[in-house]
Coordinates of C-alpha atoms in Angstrom, one line a residue:
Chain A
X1 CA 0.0 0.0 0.0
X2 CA 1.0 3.6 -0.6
X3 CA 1.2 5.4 2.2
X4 CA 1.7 9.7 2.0
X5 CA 5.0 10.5 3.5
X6 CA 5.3 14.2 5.0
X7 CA 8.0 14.6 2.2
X8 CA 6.2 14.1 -0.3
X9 CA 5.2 17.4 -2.3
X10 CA 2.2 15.5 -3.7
X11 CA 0.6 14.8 -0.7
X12 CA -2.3 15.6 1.0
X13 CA -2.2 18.7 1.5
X14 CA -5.4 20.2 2.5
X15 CA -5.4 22.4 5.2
X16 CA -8.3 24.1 6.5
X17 CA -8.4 27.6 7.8
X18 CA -8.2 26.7 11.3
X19 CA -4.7 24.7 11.0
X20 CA -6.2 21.4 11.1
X21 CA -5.8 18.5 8.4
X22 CA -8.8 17.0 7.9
X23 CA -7.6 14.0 6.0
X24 CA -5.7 11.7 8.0
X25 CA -2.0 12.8 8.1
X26 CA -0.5 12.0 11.6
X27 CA 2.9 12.0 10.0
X28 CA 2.8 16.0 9.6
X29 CA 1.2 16.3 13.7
X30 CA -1.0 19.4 11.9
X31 CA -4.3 17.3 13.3
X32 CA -4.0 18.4 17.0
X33 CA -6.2 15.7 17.7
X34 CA -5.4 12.6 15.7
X35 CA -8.0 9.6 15.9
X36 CA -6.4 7.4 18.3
X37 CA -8.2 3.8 20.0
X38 CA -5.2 2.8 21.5
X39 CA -5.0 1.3 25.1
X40 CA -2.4 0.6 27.5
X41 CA -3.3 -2.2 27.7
X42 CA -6.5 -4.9 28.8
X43 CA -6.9 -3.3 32.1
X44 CA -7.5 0.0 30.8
X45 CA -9.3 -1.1 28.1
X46 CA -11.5 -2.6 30.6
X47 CA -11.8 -0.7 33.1
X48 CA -15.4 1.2 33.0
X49 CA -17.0 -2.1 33.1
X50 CA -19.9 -2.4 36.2
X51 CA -21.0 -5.7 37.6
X52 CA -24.4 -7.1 36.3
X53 CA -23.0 -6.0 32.9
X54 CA -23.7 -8.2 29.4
X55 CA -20.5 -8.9 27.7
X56 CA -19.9 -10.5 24.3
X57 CA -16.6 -12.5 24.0
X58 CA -15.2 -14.0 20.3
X59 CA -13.7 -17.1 20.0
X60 CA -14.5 -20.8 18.8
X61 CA -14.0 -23.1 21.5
X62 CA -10.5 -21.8 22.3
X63 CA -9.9 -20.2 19.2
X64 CA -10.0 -16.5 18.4
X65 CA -10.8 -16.0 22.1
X66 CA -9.4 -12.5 23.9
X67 CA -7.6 -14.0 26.4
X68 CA -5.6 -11.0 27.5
X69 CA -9.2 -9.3 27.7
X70 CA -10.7 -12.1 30.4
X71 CA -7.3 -12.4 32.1
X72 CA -8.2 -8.5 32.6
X73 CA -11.5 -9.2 34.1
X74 CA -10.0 -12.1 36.3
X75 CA -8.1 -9.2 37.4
X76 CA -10.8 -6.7 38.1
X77 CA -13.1 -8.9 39.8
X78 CA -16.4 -8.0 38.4
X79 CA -18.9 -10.0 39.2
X80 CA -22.8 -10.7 37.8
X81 CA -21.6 -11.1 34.4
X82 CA -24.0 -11.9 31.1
X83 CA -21.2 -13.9 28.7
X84 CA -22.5 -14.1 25.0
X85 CA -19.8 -16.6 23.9
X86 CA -20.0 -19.5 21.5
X87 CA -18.7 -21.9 24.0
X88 CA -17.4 -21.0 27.7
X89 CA -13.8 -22.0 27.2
X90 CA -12.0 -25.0 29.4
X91 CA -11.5 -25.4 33.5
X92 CA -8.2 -23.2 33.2
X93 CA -8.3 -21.0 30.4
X94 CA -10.6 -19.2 28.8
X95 CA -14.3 -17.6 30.5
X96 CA -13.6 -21.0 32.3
X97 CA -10.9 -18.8 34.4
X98 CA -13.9 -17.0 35.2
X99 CA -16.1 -19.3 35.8
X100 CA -13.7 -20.4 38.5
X101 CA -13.4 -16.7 39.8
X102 CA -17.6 -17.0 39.7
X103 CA -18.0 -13.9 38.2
X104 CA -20.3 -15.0 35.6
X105 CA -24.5 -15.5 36.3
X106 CA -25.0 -16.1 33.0
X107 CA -24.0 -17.8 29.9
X108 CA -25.8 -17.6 26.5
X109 CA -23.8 -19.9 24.4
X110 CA -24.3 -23.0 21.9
X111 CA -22.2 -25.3 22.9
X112 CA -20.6 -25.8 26.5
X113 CA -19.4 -29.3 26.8
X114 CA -15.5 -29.6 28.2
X115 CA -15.4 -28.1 31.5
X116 CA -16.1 -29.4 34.5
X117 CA -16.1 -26.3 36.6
X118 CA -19.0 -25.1 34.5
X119 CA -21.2 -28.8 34.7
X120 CA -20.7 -27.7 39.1
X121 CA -22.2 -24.6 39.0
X122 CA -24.9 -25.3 36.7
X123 CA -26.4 -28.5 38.8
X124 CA -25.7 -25.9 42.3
X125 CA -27.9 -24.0 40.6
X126 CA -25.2 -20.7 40.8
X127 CA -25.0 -20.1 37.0
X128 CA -28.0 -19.8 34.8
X129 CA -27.1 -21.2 31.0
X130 CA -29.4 -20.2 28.0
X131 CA -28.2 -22.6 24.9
X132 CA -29.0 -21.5 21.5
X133 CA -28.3 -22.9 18.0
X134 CA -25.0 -22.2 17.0
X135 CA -26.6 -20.1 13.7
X136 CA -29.0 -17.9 15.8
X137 CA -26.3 -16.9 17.9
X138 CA -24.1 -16.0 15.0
X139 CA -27.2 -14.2 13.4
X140 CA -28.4 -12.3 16.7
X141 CA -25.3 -10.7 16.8
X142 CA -25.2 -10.2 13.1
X143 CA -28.6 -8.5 13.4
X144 CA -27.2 -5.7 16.7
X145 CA -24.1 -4.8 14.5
X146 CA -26.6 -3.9 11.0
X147 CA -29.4 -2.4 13.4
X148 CA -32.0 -4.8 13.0
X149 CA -33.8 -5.4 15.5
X150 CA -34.7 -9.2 15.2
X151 CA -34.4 -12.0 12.5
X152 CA -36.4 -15.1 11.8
X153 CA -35.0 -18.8 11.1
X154 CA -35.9 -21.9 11.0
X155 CA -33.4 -23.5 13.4
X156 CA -35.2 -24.8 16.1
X157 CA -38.9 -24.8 14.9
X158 CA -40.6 -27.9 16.9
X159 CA -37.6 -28.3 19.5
X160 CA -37.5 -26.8 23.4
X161 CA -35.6 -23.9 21.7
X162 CA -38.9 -22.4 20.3
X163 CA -41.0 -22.5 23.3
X164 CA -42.5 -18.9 24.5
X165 CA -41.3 -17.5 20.9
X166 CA -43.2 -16.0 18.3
X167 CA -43.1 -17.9 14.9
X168 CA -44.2 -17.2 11.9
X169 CA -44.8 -19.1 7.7
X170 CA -43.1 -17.6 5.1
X171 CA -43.9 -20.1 1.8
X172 CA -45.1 -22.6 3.8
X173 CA -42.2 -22.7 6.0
X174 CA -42.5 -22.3 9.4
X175 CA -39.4 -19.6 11.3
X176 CA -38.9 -18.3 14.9
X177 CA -38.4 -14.5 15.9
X178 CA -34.9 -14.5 17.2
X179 CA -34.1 -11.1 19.0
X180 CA -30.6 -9.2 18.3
X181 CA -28.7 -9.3 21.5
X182 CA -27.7 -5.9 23.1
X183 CA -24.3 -5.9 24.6
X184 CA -23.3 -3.3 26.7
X185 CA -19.0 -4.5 25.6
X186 CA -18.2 -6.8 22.7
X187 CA -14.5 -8.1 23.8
X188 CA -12.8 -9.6 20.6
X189 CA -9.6 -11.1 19.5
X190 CA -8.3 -9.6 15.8
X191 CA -4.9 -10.7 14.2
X192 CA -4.2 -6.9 12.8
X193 CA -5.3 -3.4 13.4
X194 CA -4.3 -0.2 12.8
X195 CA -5.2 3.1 15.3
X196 CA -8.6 4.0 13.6
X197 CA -9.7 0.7 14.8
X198 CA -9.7 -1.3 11.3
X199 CA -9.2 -4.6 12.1
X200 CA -8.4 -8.0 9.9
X201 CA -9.3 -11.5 11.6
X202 CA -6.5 -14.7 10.8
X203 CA -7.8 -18.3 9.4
X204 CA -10.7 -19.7 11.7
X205 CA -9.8 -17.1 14.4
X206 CA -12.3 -14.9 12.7
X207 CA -15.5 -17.1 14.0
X208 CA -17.8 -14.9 15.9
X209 CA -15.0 -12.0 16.0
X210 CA -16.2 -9.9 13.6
X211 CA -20.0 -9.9 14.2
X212 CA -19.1 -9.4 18.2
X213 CA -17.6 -6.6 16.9
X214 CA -20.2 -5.1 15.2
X215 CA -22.6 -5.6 17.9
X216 CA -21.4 -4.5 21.3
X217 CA -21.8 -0.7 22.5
X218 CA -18.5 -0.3 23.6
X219 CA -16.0 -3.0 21.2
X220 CA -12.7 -3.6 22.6
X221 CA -10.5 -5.6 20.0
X222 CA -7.2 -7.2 21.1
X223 CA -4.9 -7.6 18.7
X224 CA -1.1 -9.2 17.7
X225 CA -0.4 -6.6 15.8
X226 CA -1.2 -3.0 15.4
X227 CA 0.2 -1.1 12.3
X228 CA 0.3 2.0 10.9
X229 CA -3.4 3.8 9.0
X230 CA -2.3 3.0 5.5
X231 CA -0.2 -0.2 5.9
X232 CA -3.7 -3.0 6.1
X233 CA -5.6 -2.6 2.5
X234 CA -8.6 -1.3 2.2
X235 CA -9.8 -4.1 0.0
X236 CA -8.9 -6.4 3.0
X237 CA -10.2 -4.8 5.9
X238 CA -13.3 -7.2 8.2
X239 CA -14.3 -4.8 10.0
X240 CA -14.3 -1.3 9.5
X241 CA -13.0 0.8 12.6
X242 CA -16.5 2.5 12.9
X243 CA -17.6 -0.3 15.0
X244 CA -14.3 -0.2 16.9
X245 CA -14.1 1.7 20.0
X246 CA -10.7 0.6 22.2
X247 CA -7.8 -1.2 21.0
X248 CA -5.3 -3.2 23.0
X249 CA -1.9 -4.4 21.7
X250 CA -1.9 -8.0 23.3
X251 CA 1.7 -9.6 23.4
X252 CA 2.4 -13.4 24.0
X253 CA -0.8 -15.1 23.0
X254 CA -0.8 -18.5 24.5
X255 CA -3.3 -19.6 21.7
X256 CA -4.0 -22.9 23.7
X257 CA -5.0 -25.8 20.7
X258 CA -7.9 -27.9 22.5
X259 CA -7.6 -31.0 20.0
X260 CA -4.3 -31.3 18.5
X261 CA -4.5 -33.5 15.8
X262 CA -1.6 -34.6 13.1
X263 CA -1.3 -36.6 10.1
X264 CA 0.4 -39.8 10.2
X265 CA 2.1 -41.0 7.4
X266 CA -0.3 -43.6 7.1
X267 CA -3.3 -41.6 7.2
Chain B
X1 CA -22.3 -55.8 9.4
X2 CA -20.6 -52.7 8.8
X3 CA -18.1 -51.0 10.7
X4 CA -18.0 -47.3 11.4
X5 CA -15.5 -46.9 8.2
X6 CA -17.9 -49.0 6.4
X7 CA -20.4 -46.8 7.1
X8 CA -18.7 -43.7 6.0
X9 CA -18.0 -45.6 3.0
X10 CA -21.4 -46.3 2.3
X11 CA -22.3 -42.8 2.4
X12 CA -19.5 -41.7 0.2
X13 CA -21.5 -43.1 -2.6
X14 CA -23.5 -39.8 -1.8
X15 CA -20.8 -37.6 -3.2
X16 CA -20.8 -35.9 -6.1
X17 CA -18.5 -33.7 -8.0
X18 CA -18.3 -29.8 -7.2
X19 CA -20.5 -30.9 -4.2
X20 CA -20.2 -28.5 -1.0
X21 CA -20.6 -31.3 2.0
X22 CA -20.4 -30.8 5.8
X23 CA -19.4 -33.5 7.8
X24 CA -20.5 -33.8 11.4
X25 CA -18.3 -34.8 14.4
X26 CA -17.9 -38.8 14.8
X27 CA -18.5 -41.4 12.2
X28 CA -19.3 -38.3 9.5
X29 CA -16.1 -37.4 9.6
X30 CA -15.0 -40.3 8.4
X31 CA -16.5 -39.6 4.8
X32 CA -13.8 -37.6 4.2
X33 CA -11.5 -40.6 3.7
X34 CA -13.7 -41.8 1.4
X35 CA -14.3 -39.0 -1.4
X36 CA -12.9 -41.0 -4.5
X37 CA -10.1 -39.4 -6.3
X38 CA -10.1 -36.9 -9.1
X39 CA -13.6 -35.8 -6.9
X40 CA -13.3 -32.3 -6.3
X41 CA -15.6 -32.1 -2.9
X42 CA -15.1 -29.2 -0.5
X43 CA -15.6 -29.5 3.2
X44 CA -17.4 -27.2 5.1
X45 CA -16.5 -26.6 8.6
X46 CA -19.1 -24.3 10.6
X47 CA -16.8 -22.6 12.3
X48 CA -15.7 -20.6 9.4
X49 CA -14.2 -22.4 6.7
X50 CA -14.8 -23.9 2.7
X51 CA -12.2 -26.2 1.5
X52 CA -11.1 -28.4 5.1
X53 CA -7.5 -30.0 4.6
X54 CA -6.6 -32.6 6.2
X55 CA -4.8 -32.9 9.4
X56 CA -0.9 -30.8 9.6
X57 CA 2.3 -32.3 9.9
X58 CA 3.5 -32.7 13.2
X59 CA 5.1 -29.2 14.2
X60 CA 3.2 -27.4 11.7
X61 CA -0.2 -26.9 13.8
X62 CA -2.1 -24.0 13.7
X63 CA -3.7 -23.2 16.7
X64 CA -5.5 -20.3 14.2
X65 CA -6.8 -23.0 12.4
X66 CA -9.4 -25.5 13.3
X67 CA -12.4 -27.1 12.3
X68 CA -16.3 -27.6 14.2
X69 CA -14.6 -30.2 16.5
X70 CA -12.1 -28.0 17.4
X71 CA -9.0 -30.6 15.9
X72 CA -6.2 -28.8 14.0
X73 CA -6.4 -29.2 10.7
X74 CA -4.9 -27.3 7.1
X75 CA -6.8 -25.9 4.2
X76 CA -6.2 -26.6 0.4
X77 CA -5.7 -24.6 -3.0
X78 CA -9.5 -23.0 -3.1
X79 CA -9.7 -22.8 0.8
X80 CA -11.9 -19.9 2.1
X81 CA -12.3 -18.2 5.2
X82 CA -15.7 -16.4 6.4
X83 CA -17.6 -15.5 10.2
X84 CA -19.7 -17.2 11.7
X85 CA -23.0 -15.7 10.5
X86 CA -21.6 -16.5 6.5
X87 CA -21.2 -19.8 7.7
X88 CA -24.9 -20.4 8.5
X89 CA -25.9 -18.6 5.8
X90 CA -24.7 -21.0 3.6
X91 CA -26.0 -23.8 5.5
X92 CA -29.3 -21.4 6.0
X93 CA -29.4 -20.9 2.2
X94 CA -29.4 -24.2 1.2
X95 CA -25.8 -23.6 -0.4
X96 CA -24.4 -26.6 1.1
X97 CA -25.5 -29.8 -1.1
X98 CA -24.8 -32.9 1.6
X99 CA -24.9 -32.9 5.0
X100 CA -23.6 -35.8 7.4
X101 CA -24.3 -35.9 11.2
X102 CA -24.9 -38.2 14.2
X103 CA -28.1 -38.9 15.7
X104 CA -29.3 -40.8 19.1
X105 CA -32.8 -41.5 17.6
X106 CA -34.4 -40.9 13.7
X107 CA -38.2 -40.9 13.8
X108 CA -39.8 -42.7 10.9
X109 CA -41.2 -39.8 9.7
X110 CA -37.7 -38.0 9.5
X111 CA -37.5 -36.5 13.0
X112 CA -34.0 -36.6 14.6
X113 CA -33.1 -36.6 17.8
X114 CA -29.0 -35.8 18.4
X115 CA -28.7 -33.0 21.1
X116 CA -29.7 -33.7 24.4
X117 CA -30.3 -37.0 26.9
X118 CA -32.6 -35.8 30.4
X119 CA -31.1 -36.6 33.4
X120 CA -27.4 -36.1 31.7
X121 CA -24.9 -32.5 31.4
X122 CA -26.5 -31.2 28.3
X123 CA -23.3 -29.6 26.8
X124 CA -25.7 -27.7 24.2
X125 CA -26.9 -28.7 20.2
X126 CA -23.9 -25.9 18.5
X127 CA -24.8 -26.0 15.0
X128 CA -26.7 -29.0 14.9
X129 CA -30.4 -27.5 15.2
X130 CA -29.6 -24.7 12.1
X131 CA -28.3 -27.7 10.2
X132 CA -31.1 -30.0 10.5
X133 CA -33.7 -27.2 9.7
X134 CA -31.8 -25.5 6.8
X135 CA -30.4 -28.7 4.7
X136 CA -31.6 -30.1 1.9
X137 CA -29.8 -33.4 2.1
X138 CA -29.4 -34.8 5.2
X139 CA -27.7 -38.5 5.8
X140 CA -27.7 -39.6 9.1
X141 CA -24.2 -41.9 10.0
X142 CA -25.2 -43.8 13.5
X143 CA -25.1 -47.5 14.8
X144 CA -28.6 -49.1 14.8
X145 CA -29.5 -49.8 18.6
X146 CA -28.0 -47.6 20.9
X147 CA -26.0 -49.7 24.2
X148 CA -29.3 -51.2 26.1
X149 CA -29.9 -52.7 23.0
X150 CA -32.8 -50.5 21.7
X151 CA -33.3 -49.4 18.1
X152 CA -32.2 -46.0 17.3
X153 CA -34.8 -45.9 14.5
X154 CA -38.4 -45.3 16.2
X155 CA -41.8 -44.4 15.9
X156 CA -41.2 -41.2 17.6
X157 CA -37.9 -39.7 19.1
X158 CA -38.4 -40.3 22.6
X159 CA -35.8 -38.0 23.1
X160 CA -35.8 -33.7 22.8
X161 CA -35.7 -33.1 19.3
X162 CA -33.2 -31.4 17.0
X163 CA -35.1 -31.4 14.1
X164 CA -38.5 -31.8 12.6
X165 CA -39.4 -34.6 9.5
X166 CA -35.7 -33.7 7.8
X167 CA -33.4 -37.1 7.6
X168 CA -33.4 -38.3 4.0
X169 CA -31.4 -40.7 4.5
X170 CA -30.0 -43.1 7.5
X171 CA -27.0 -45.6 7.2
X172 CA -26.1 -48.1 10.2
X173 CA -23.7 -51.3 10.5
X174 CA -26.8 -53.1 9.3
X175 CA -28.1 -51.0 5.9
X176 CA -29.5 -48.4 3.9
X177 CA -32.7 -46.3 4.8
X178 CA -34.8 -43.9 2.9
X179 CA -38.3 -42.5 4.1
X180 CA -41.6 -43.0 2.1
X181 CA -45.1 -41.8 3.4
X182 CA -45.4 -44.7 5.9
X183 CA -42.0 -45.0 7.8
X184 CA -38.4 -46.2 6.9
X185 CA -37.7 -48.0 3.5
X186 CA -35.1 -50.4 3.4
X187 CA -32.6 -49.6 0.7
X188 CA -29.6 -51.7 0.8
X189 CA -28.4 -54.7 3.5
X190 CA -25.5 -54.3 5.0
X191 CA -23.0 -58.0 3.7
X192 CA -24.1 -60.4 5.4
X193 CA -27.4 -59.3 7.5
X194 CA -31.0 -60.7 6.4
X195 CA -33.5 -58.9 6.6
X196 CA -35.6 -60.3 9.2
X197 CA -32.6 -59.6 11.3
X198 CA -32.3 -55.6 10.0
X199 CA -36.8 -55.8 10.4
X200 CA -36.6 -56.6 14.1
X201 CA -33.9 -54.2 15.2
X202 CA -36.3 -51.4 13.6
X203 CA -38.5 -50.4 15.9
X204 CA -40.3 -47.9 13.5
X205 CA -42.2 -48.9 10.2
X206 CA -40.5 -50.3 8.1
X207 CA -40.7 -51.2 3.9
X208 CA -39.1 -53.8 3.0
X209 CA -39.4 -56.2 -0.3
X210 CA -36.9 -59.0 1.5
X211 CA -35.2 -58.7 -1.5
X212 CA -33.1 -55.7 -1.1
X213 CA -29.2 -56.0 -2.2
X214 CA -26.2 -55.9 -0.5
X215 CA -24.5 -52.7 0.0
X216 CA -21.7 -52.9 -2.9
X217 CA -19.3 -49.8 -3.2
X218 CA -18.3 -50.0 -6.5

């Protein structure tokens, strides 16, 4: 990607009359104000959240998950947590560190096999657990971060998941009203951003990422890498830095692979 | 009798070129060792990705890179990457052209039952009830009677359903099944199995000529 360099005579030079540059041009520090997301770190990133409050988290099973993010809210000890999270992560790592810290009341997740602390707390009657279809969850977030209000599909017409909900035939078919969820924080795990927030998801790490990050009121994206306004390509960009808020700069990912599965040479 | 690679085998015959299949955790993932060569088939895996590679070389895992069941696994010239909501879109869509899953119980009248057991930890149905709603094509890969010895193909589920009247098609160790208006049709025997035998551990309808061949693979 090009990238205007204050030396170059061609570049943007449009200066309004009050000094400012109101195309982006760090470089030449004439915008006294420069758009800037940038957190210390998790912590402060973090640290406005209230107990009671609902929380988004990315991730497939351990994958894409924004562990620097929990291990921040380990840290801060709230408590009374809603977790919208595909899964709810293992005993040690993952929201199953919080689970162990009980900070959270309730999960809304798909699938939350693989952890034993979770099972405890469930059957004591401490945590409440709402499962939902994999697709609906992916699609109720979807819907918050495009401003629709709710969405119909047919996953889980004539199962306990439609009870109590609204339904309704379209050519014969029969679909469920599925609310958009409203998240006070989406906390989600990118591979790349730059300052303005614009952030680019890596291989199956993307999962719910993105549409987290579209949905929450406040999105926090931790990253591996943040680079310079310019430097990620337009073309290539996920998600647009509108729907980014607070970015984080996480270092040392421990990336923990749940099944680790190899080919054999006979396989 | 078939065993569980038997099985996937059998349901490899389903496979056809270009076709977009998603393989469920289990015996359906063993269909992928099946798809004949020179086939172009792409995988889907729910979590985000078209075009599923097998599993990496030792040392060259990615923990970026996994599939539904959460195993490490590569991609392949074609591969593509996409969110969650894409994902089921496709499934939602009716993009994907063959779907393979697990079940506890199949109703005769296509119900299946594959999420949830009262009494036990329910760990939750993932993508399994947009699946069975969405697909147009969906062959179910289980063993006939479950471990007290009861059939897994009933009247009724008597178990929380997954999804309503959408199995096409049902292979076990002992045969073949497709649906018709009154129950289960017998399709194919698995080597060796009569079908008085396959008749009594099938506890829904079932159709049957007594004449039905033996599964061959071609």
């Amino acid at each position: 990607m090009h990238r205007w360099r204050p030396e170059d005579p061609d570049g943007p030079g449009w200066i309004w009359p009050d000094g400012a540059s109101y195309f982006w041009d760090s470089t030449r520090n004439l915008n006294p104000n420069p758009v800037n997301k940038i957190y210390a770190d998790a912590d402060a990133a973090l640290a406005d959240i209230q107990d009671g409050a609902t929380l988004m988290l990315g991730g497939f099973g351990l994958c894409g998950i924004p562990e620097h993010c929990i291990a921040a809210l380990v840290r801060k000890g709230v408590r009374d947590l809603t977790c919208i999270s595909n899964n709810a992560g293992v005993d040690d790592f993952g929201i199953g560190l919080m689970l162990q810290a009980r900070q959270v009341r309730k999960m809304i997740s798909s699938y939350v096999g693989e952890n034993a602390e979770f099972e405890r707390q469930l059957l004591s009657g401490e945590l409440e657990v709402e499962l939902i279809p994999q697709g609906t969850l992916a699609t109720r977030c979807m819907a918050a971060g495009y401003g629709m209000p709710a969405i119909y599909t047919p996953a889980g017409v004539g199962t306990e998941v439609a009870e109590g909900k609204e339904s309704r035939e379209f050519g014969g078919k029969t679909y469920l009203l599925e609310m958009a969820f409203e998240a006070d924080y989406a906390l989600v795990k990118a591979w790349k951003a730059d300052r303005m927030g614009n952030l680019v998801f890596k291989a199956t790490a993307r999962n719910f990422n993105p549409l987290m990050a579209m949905a929450g009121k406040i999105t926090v994206a931790e990253v591996e890498e943040l680079v310079e306004p310019g430097d990620l390509d337009p073309n290539t960009i996920h998600v647009p830095g509108i729907y980014v808020q607070r970015i984080v700069l996480g270092t040392q990912y421990e990336k923990r692979i749940e099944q680790r599965t190899i080919r054999t040479p006979l396989s | 009798m078939l065993d569980k690679n038997g099985i996937a085998r059998t349901i490899a015959r389903e496979l056809k070129d270009g076709y977009y299949v998603n393989l469920g955790i289990g015996i359906p993932t063993l269909v992928a060792n099946f798809i004949p060569s020179g086939m172009e088939v792409q995988l889907q895996s729910e979590n985000g990705l078209l075009g599923m590679g097998p599993f990496p070389w030792e040392g060259s895992e990615d923990p970026d890179l996994i599939n539904a069941g959460k195993q490490t696994i590569t991609t392949l010239p074609g591969s593509s990457f996409f969110d969650s909501a894409m994902s089921f879109g496709m499934i939602r869509s009716g993009k994907v052209d063959l779907t393979v899953l697990g079940a506890m119980e199949v109703a005769q009248n296509g119900d299946i039952a594959n999420w949830k057991i009262p009494g036990k930890m329910v760990k939750g149905m993932g993508g399994a009830m947009d699946l069975v709603a969405s697909a147009r094509n969906i062959v179910v890969a289980m063993q006939h009677v479950n471990k007290a010895g009861e059939s897994k193909l009933l009247p009724r589920c008597t178990l929380p359903i997954t999804g309503l009247a959408c199995v096409r098609k049902v292979v076990t160790e002992l045969g073949v099944f497709g649906f018709d208006q009154e129950g289960f049709v017998l399709l194919e025997r698995a080597p060796g199995v009569t079908c008085d035998y396959i008749r009594d551990k099938t506890w829904g309808h079932l159709s049957s000529t007594g004449q039905e061949p033996e599964i061959q693979w071609g």
